[in-house]
Coordinates of C-alpha atoms and ligand atoms in Angstrom, one line a residue:
X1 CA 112.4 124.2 75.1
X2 CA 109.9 123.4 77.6
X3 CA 110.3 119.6 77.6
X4 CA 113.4 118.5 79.4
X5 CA 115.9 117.0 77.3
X6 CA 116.2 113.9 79.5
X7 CA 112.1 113.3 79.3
X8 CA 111.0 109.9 79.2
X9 CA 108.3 110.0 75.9
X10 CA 107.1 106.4 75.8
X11 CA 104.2 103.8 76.2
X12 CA 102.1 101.8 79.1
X13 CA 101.1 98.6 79.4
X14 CA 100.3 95.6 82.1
X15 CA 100.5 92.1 82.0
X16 CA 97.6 90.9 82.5
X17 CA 96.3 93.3 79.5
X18 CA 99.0 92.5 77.1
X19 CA 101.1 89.4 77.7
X20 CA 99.3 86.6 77.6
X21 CA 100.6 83.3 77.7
X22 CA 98.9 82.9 80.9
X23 CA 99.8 79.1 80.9
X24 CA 103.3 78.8 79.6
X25 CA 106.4 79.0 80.7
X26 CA 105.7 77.5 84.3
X27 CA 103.8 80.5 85.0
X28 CA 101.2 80.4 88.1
X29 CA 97.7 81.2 87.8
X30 CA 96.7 84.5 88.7
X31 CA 93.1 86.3 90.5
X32 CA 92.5 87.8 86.8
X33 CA 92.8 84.7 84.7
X34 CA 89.5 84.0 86.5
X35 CA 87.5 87.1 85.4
X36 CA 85.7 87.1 81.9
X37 CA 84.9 90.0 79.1
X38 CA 82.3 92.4 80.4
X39 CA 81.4 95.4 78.0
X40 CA 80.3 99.0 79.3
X41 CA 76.5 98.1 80.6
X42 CA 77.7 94.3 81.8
X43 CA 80.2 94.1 84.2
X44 CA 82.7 91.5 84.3
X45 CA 83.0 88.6 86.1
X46 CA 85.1 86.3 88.2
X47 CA 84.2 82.7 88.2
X48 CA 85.0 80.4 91.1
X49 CA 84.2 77.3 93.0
X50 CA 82.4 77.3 96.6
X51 CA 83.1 75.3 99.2
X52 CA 80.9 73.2 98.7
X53 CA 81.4 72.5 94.8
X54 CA 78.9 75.1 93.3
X55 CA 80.5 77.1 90.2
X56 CA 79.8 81.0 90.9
X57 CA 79.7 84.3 88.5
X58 CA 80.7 86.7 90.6
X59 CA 80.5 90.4 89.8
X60 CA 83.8 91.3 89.6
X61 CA 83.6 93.9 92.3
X62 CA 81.8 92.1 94.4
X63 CA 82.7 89.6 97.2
X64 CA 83.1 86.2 97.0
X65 CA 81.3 83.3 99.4
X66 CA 84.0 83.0 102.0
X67 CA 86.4 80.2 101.0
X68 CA 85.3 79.8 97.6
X69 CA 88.1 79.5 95.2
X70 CA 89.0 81.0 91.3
X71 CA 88.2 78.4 88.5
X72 CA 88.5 78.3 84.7
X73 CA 85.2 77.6 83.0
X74 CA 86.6 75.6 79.7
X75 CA 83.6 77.4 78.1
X76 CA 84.2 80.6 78.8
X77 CA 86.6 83.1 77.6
X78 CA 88.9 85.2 79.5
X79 CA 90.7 88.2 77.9
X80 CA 93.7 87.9 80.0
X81 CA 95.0 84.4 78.8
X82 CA 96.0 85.6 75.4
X83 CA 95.9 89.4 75.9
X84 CA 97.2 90.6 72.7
X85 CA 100.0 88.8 73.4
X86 CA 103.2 90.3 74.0
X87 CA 104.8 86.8 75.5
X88 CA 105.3 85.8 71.8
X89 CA 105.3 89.6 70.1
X90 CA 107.7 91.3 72.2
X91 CA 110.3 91.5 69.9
X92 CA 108.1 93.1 67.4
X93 CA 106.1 95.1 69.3
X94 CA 110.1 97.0 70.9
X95 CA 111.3 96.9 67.5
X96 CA 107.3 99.5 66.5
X97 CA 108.0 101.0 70.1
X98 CA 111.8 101.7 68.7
X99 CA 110.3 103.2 65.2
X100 CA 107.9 105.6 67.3
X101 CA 111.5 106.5 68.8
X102 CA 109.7 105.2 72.4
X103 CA 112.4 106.5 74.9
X104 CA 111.2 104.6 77.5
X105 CA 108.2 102.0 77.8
X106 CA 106.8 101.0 80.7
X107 CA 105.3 97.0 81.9
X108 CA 104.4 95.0 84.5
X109 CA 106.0 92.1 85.7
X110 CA 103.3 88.9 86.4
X111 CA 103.8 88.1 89.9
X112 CA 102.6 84.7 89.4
X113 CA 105.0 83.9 86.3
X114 CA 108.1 84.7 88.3
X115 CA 106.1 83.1 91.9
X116 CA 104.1 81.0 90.6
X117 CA 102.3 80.5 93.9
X118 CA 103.4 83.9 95.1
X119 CA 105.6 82.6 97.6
X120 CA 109.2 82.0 98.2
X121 CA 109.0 80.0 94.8
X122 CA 110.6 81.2 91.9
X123 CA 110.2 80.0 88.4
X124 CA 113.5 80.3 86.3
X125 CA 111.5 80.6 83.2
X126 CA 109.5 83.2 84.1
X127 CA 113.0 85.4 85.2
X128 CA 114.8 84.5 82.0
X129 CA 111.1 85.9 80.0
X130 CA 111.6 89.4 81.3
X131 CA 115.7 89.3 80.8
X132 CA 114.7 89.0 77.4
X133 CA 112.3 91.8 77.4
X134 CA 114.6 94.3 79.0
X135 CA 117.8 93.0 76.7
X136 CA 115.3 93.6 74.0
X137 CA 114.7 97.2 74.7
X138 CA 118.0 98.4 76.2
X139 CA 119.3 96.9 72.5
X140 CA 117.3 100.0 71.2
X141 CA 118.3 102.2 74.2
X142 CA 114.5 102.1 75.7
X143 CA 114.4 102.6 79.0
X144 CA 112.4 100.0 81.0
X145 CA 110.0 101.6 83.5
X146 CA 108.4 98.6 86.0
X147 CA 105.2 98.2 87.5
X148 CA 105.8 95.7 90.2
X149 CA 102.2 95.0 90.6
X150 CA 99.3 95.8 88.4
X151 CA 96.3 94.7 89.4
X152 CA 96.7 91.0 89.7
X153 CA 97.3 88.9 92.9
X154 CA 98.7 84.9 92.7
X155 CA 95.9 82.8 92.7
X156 CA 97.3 80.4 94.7
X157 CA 97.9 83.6 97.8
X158 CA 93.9 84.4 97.1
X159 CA 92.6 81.3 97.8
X160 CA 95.1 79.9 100.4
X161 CA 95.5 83.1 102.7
X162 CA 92.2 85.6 101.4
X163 CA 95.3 87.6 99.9
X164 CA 96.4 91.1 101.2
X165 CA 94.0 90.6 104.1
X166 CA 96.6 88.5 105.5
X167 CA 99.7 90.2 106.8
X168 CA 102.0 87.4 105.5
X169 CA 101.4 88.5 101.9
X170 CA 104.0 91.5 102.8
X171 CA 106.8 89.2 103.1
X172 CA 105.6 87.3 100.0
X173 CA 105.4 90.2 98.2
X174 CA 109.0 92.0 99.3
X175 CA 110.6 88.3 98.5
X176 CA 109.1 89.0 94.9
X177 CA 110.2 92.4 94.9
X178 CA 114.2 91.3 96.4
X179 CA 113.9 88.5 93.3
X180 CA 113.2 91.2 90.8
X181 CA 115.5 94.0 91.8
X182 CA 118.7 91.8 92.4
X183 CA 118.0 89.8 89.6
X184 CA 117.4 93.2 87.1
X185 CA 119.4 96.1 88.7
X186 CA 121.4 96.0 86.0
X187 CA 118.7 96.8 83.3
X188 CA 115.7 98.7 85.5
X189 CA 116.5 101.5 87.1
X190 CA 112.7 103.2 87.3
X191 CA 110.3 101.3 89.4
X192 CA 106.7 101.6 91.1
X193 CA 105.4 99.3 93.5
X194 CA 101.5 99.2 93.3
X195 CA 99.3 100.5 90.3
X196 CA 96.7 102.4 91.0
X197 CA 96.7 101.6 94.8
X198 CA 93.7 104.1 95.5
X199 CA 91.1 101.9 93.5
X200 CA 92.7 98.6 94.6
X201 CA 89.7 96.2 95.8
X202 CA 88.1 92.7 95.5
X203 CA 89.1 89.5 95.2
X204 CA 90.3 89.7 91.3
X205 CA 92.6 92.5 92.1
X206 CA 93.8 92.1 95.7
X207 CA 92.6 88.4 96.3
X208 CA 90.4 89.2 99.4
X209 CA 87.0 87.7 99.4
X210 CA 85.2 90.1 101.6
X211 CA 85.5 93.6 100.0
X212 CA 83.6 95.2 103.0
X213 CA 85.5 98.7 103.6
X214 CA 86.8 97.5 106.9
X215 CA 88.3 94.6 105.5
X216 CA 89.5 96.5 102.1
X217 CA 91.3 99.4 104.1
X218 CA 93.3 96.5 106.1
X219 CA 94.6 94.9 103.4
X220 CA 95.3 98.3 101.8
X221 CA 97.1 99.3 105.1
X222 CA 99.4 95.9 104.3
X223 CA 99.9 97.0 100.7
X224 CA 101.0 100.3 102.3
X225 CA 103.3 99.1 104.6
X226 CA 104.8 96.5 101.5
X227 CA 105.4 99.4 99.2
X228 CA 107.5 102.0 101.6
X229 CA 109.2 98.1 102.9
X230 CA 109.9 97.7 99.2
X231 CA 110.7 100.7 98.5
X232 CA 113.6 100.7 101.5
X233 CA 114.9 97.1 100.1
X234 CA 115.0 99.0 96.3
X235 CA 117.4 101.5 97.7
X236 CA 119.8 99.2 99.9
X237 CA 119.9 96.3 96.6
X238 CA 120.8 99.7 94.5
X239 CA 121.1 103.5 95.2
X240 CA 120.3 104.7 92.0
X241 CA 117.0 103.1 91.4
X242 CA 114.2 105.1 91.2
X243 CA 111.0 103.7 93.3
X244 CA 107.9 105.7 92.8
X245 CA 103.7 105.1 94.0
X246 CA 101.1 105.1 91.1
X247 CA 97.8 106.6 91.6
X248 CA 94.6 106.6 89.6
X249 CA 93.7 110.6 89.8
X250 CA 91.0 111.9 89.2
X251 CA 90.7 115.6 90.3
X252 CA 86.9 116.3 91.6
X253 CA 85.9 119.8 90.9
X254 CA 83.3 121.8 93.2
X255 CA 80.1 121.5 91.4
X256 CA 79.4 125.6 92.2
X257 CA 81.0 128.0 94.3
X258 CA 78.6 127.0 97.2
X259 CA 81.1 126.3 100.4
X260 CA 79.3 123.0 100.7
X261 CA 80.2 121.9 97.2
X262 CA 83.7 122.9 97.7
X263 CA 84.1 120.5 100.9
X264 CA 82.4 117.7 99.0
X265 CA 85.2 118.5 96.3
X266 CA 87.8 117.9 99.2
X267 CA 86.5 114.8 100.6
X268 CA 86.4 113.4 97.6
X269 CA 90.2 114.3 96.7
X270 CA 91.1 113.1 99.8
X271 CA 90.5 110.0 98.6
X272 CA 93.2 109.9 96.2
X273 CA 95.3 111.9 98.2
X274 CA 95.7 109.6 101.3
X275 CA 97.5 107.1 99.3
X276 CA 99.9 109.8 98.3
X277 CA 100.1 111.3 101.5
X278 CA 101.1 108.1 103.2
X279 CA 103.8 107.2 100.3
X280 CA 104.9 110.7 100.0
X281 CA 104.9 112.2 103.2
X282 CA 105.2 108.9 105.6
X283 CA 102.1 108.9 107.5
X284 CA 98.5 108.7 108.2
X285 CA 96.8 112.4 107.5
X286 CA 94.5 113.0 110.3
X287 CA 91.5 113.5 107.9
X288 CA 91.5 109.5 107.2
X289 CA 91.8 108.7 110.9
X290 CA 89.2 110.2 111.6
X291 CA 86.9 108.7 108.4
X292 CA 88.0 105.3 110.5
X293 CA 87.2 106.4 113.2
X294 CA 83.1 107.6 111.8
X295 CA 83.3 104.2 109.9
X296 CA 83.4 102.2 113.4
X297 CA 86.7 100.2 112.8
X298 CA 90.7 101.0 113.4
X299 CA 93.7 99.7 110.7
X300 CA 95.1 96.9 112.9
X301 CA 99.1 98.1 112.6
X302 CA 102.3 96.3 114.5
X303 CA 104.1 98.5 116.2
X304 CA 106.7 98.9 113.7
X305 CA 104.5 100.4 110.9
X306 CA 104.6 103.7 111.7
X307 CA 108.3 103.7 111.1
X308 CA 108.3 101.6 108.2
X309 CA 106.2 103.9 106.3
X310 CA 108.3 107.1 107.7
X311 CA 111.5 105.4 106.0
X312 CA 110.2 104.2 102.8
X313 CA 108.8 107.6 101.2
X314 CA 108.4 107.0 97.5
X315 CA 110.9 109.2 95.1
X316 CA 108.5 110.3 92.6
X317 CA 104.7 110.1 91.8
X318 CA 103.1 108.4 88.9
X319 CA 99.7 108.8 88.2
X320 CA 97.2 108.1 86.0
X321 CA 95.6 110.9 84.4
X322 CA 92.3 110.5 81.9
X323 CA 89.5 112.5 83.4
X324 CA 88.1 114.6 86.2
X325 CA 84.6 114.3 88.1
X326 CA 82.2 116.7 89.8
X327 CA 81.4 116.7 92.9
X328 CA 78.6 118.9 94.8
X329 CA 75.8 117.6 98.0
X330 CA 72.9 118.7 95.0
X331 CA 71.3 114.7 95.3
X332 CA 69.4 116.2 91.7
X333 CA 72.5 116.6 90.1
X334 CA 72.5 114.8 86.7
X335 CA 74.7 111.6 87.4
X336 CA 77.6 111.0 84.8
X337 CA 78.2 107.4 83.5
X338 CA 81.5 105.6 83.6
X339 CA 83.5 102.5 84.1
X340 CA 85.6 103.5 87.1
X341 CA 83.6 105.8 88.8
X342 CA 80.1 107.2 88.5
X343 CA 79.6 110.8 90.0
X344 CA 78.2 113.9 88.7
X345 CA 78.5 114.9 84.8
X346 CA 80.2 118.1 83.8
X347 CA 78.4 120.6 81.9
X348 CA 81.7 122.5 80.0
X349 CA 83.1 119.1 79.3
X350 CA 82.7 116.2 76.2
X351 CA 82.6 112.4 77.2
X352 CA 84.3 109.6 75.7
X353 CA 82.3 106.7 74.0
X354 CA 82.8 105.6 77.6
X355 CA 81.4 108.0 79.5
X356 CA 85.4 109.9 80.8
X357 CA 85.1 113.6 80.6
X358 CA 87.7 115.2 78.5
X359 CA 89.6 117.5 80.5
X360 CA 93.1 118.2 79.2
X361 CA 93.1 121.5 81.5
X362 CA 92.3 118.8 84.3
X363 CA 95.4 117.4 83.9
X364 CA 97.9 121.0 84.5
X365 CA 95.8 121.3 87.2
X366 CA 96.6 118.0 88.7
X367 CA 100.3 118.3 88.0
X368 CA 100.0 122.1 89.7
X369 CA 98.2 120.8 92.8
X370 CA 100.4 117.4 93.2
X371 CA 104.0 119.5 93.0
X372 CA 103.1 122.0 95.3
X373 CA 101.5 119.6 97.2
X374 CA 104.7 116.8 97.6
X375 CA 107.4 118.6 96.1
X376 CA 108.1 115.3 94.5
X377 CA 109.1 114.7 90.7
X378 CA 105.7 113.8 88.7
X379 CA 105.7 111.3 85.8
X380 CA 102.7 110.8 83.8
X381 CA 102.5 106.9 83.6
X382 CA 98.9 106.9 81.8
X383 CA 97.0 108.8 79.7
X384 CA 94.3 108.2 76.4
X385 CA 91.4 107.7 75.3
X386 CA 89.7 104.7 74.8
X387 CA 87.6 104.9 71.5
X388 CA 86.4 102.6 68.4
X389 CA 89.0 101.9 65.7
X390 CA 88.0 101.5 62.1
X391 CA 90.4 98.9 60.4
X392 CA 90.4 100.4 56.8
X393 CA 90.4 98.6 53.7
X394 CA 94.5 99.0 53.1
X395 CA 95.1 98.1 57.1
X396 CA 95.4 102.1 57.7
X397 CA 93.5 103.4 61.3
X398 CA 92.5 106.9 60.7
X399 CA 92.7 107.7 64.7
X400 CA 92.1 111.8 64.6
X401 CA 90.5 112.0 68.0
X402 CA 93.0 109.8 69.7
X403 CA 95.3 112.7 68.3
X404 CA 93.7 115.5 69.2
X405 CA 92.9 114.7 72.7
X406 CA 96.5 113.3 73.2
X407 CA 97.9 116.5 71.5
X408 CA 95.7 118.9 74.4
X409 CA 96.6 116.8 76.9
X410 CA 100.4 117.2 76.2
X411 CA 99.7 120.9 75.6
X412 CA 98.7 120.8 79.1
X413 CA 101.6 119.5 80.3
X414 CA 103.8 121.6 78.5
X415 CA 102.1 124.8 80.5
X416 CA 102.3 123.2 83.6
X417 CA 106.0 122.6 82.8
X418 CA 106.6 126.1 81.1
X419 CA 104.4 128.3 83.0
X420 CA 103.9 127.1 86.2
X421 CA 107.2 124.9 87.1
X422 CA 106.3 121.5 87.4
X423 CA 109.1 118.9 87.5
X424 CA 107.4 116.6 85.1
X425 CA 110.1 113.7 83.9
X426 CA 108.5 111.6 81.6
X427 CA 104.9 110.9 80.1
X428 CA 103.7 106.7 78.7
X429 CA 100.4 107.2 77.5
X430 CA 97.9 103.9 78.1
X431 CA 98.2 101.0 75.5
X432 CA 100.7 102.6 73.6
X433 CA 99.7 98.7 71.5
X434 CA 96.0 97.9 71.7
X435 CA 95.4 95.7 75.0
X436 CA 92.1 94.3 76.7
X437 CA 90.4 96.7 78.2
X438 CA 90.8 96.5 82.2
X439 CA 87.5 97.9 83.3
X440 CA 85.4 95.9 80.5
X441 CA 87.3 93.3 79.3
X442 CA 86.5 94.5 75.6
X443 CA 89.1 94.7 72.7
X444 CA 87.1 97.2 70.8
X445 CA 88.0 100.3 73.6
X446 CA 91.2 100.6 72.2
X447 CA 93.8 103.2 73.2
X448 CA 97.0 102.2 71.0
X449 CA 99.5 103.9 68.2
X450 CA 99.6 100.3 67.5
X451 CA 96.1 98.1 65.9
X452 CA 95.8 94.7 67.3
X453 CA 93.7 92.3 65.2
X454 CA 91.6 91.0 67.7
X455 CA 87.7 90.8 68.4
X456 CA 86.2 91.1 71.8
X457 CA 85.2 87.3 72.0
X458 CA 89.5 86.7 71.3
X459 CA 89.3 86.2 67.7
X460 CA 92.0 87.3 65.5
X461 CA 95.1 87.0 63.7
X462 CA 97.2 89.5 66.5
X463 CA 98.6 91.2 63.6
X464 CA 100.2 94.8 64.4
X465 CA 99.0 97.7 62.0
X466 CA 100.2 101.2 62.3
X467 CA 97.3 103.8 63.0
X468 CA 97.7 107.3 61.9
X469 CA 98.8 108.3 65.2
X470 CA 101.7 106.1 65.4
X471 CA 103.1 108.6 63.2
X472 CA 102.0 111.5 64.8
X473 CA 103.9 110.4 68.2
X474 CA 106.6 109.7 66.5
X475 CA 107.1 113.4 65.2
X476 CA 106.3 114.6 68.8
X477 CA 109.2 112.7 70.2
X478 CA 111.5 113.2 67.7
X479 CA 110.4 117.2 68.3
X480 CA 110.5 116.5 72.0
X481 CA 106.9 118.0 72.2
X482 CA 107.6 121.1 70.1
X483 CA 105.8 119.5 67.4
X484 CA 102.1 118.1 68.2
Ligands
BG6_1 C1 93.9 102.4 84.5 C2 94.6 101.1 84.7 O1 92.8 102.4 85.4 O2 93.2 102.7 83.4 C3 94.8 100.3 83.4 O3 95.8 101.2 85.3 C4 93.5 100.5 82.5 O4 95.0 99.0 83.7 C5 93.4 102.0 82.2 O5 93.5 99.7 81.4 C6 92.2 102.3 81.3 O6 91.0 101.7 81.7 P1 90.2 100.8 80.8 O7 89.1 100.3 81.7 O8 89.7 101.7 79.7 O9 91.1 99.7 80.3

């Protein structure tokens, strides 16, 4: 058997994706209930108020007049409000999660539902939500796996303090995290602190209005510093959690054997891999000091930093897996299209409808590189493909290349597992239920086991429908991956 007996087969999701309910319960507003639907050529957008009373449209990644603040257009719609609406489906959607025999699933928790402002408030209400959740699926002996962050920053923290630029979000942030983890130790065990922390930018995701790299790599330095903090607090409040980083990798391939190519390859790894080099190994690798250094500014650091992130050394890596890019110093290289990142297109591999590469093989060779690279335990916390559903006739989803590339891309884990001795503990693949698309906004990039009735603009009845592949993942559990 290949697969562990202990692996954790289950699901991902975020909040602000899936929940909903952005307005109930006492909850706070948050950066991403100000950014609209978007679709692959139109980028979203985050709408806010200047200083001096103007409403702005913001692209999404760009930054935002200095002091201006998020507002909600009454005209406009926002994907995140409703999501597909977990806040009232949770108990259906754990009970189709328990069906699939889900063994695990992973969430996040809304910073702003449990802080409303994301300070030392708390909000009962928002507590007692997620005590329900994790009841819920420890009743059908699901593990919960927590993201403590994905994506979305209090509102209140953006406007008030510019967010992670300021260094008194870290204490915000670790009062959050001493909330959640004494309040839940009992029910979580498996935590991460930050998703995706490499790609973290911009006002809708980290609250700061000047996304200028200098400014972006402080407030990434202060995220830093929060997690291994965080991750230290985790370990005194209990000993047998389980605190792990999340990374959005994407392994770059030289574009030809031409040494030139090859060191393009490793700069652009590198960027990935500093964020796991600090939260796996403890510090800053030389290589980004000296990037710093060439970009004309130095991370402002107390002296107690280097420490801090020394002691709070993450205990596993998840990741996101869903592609891999190209990278070569050719400036005629055909460009390749795609909502995270644009780079150089692939010639031995297919796309997605949005542009990804396919590249199950891609994926062993991530979970190769980033064992021997840490020695740390890997987990697989996304991984899909987001494609067009047809909603049949008789409410069946016919999903066969949501099947066939999941099936490769488990294949590939397998190998790495079998062949090459990875310590691989669980896998969630994305939208394990249809949620709103994070990089578009849209409804209609779905990546789920699980059909959501629901249109781009938000129209729908949120009904649950069972695509073809629900079953499928069902039988590969059940097989623990001997079956795909
Ligand atoms: C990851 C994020 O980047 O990719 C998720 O952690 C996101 O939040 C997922 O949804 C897929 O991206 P997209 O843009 O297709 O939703």
């Amino acid at each position: 058997m290949s697969f562990p007996k202990d692996f954790l087969w289950g699901g991902a999701t975020a909040a602000n994706q899936y929940e909903g309910g952005y307005n109930l319960g006492k909850r706070g507003l948050s950066t991403l209930d100000a950014i609209t639907a978007g679709s692959f050529k139109q980028p979203r957008m985050v709408t806010c108020k200047t200083k001096d009373g103007k409403i702005l449209s913001v692209n999404k990644e760009d930054s935002l007049p200095e002091g201006a603040v998020g507002y909600i257009d009454p005209d406009l719609y926002y994907p995140s409000h409703t999501a597909t609406d977990f806040y009232h489906h949770y108990k259906e959607d754990i009970s189709l999660f328990a069906q699939m025999g889900f063994k695990c699933f992973r969430l996040s928790v809304s910073w702003s539902r449990i802080c409303p402002k994301g300070m030392y408030d708390i909000n009962e209400e928002g507590l007692k939500f997620y005590d329900d959740v994790f009841d819920e699926l420890l009743k059908y002996g699901i593990e919960p796996v927590v993201t403590i962050n994905h994506f979305d920053t209090p509102m209140y923290l953006a406007d008030h303090l510019d967010g992670w630029s300021d260094r008194k979000v870290i204490d915000y942030y670790l009062f959050f995290c001493q909330t959640i983890f004494e309040r839940y130790k009992n029910k979580v065990k498996y935590w991460m602190t930050f998703n995706e922390i490499n790609i973290l930018r911009s006002w809708t995701q980290i609250g700061i209005h000047d996304n200028s790299p200098c400014r972006r790599y402080q407030a990434l330095h202060h995220i830093l510093v929060a997690s291994a903090k965080a991750v230290q607090l985790g370990h005194q409040i209990c000993s047998d959690f389980k605190i792990g980083m999340m990374c959005c990798y994407i392994p770059a391939y030289p574009m030809t054997c031409k040494p030139e190519d090859v060191y393009e390859a490793i700069k652009e790894n590198r960027k990935r891999e500093f964020f796991m080099d600090v939260q796996c190994k403890g510090y800053y690798p030389s290589y980004q000091i000296k990037e710093f250094e060439r970009m004309g500014f130095s991370i402002v650091m107390d002296d107690e930093d280097e420490n801090i992130l020394k002691e709070g050394t993450v205990d596993y890596i998840g990741f996101s897996y869903y592609m891999s890019t190209v990278a070569t110093i050719d400036p005629n290289a055909q460009k390749a299209e795609g909502n995270q990142i644009t780079a150089y297109k692939n010639p031995y591999l297919e796309t997605s409808e949005w542009g990804w590469a396919i590249d199950p093989m891609g994926l062993r060779i991530s979970l190769c590189k980033l064992y021997e690279r840490y020695h740390l335990p890997l987990f697989v916390v996304e991984n899909g493909l987001g494609a067009i559903d047809v909603l049949e006739k008789d409410y069946s989803i016919h999903d066969v290349y949501r099947m066939d590339y999941l099936k490769k891309h488990i294949q590939a884990m397998k190998d790495a597992i079998e062949i090459d001795g990875v310590d691989l503990m669980g896998y969630t693949p994305w939208g394990c239920i249809d949620v709103v698309s994070a990089g578009t906004g849209e409804m209609k990039k779905r990546y789920g086991f699980i059909y959501v009735d629901m249109d781009d603009q938000g129209h729908g009845t949120l009904k649950r429908f069972k695509k073809d592949s629900f079953y499928w993942y069902k039988n590969v559990i059940e097989t623990n991956g001997e079956v795909l």
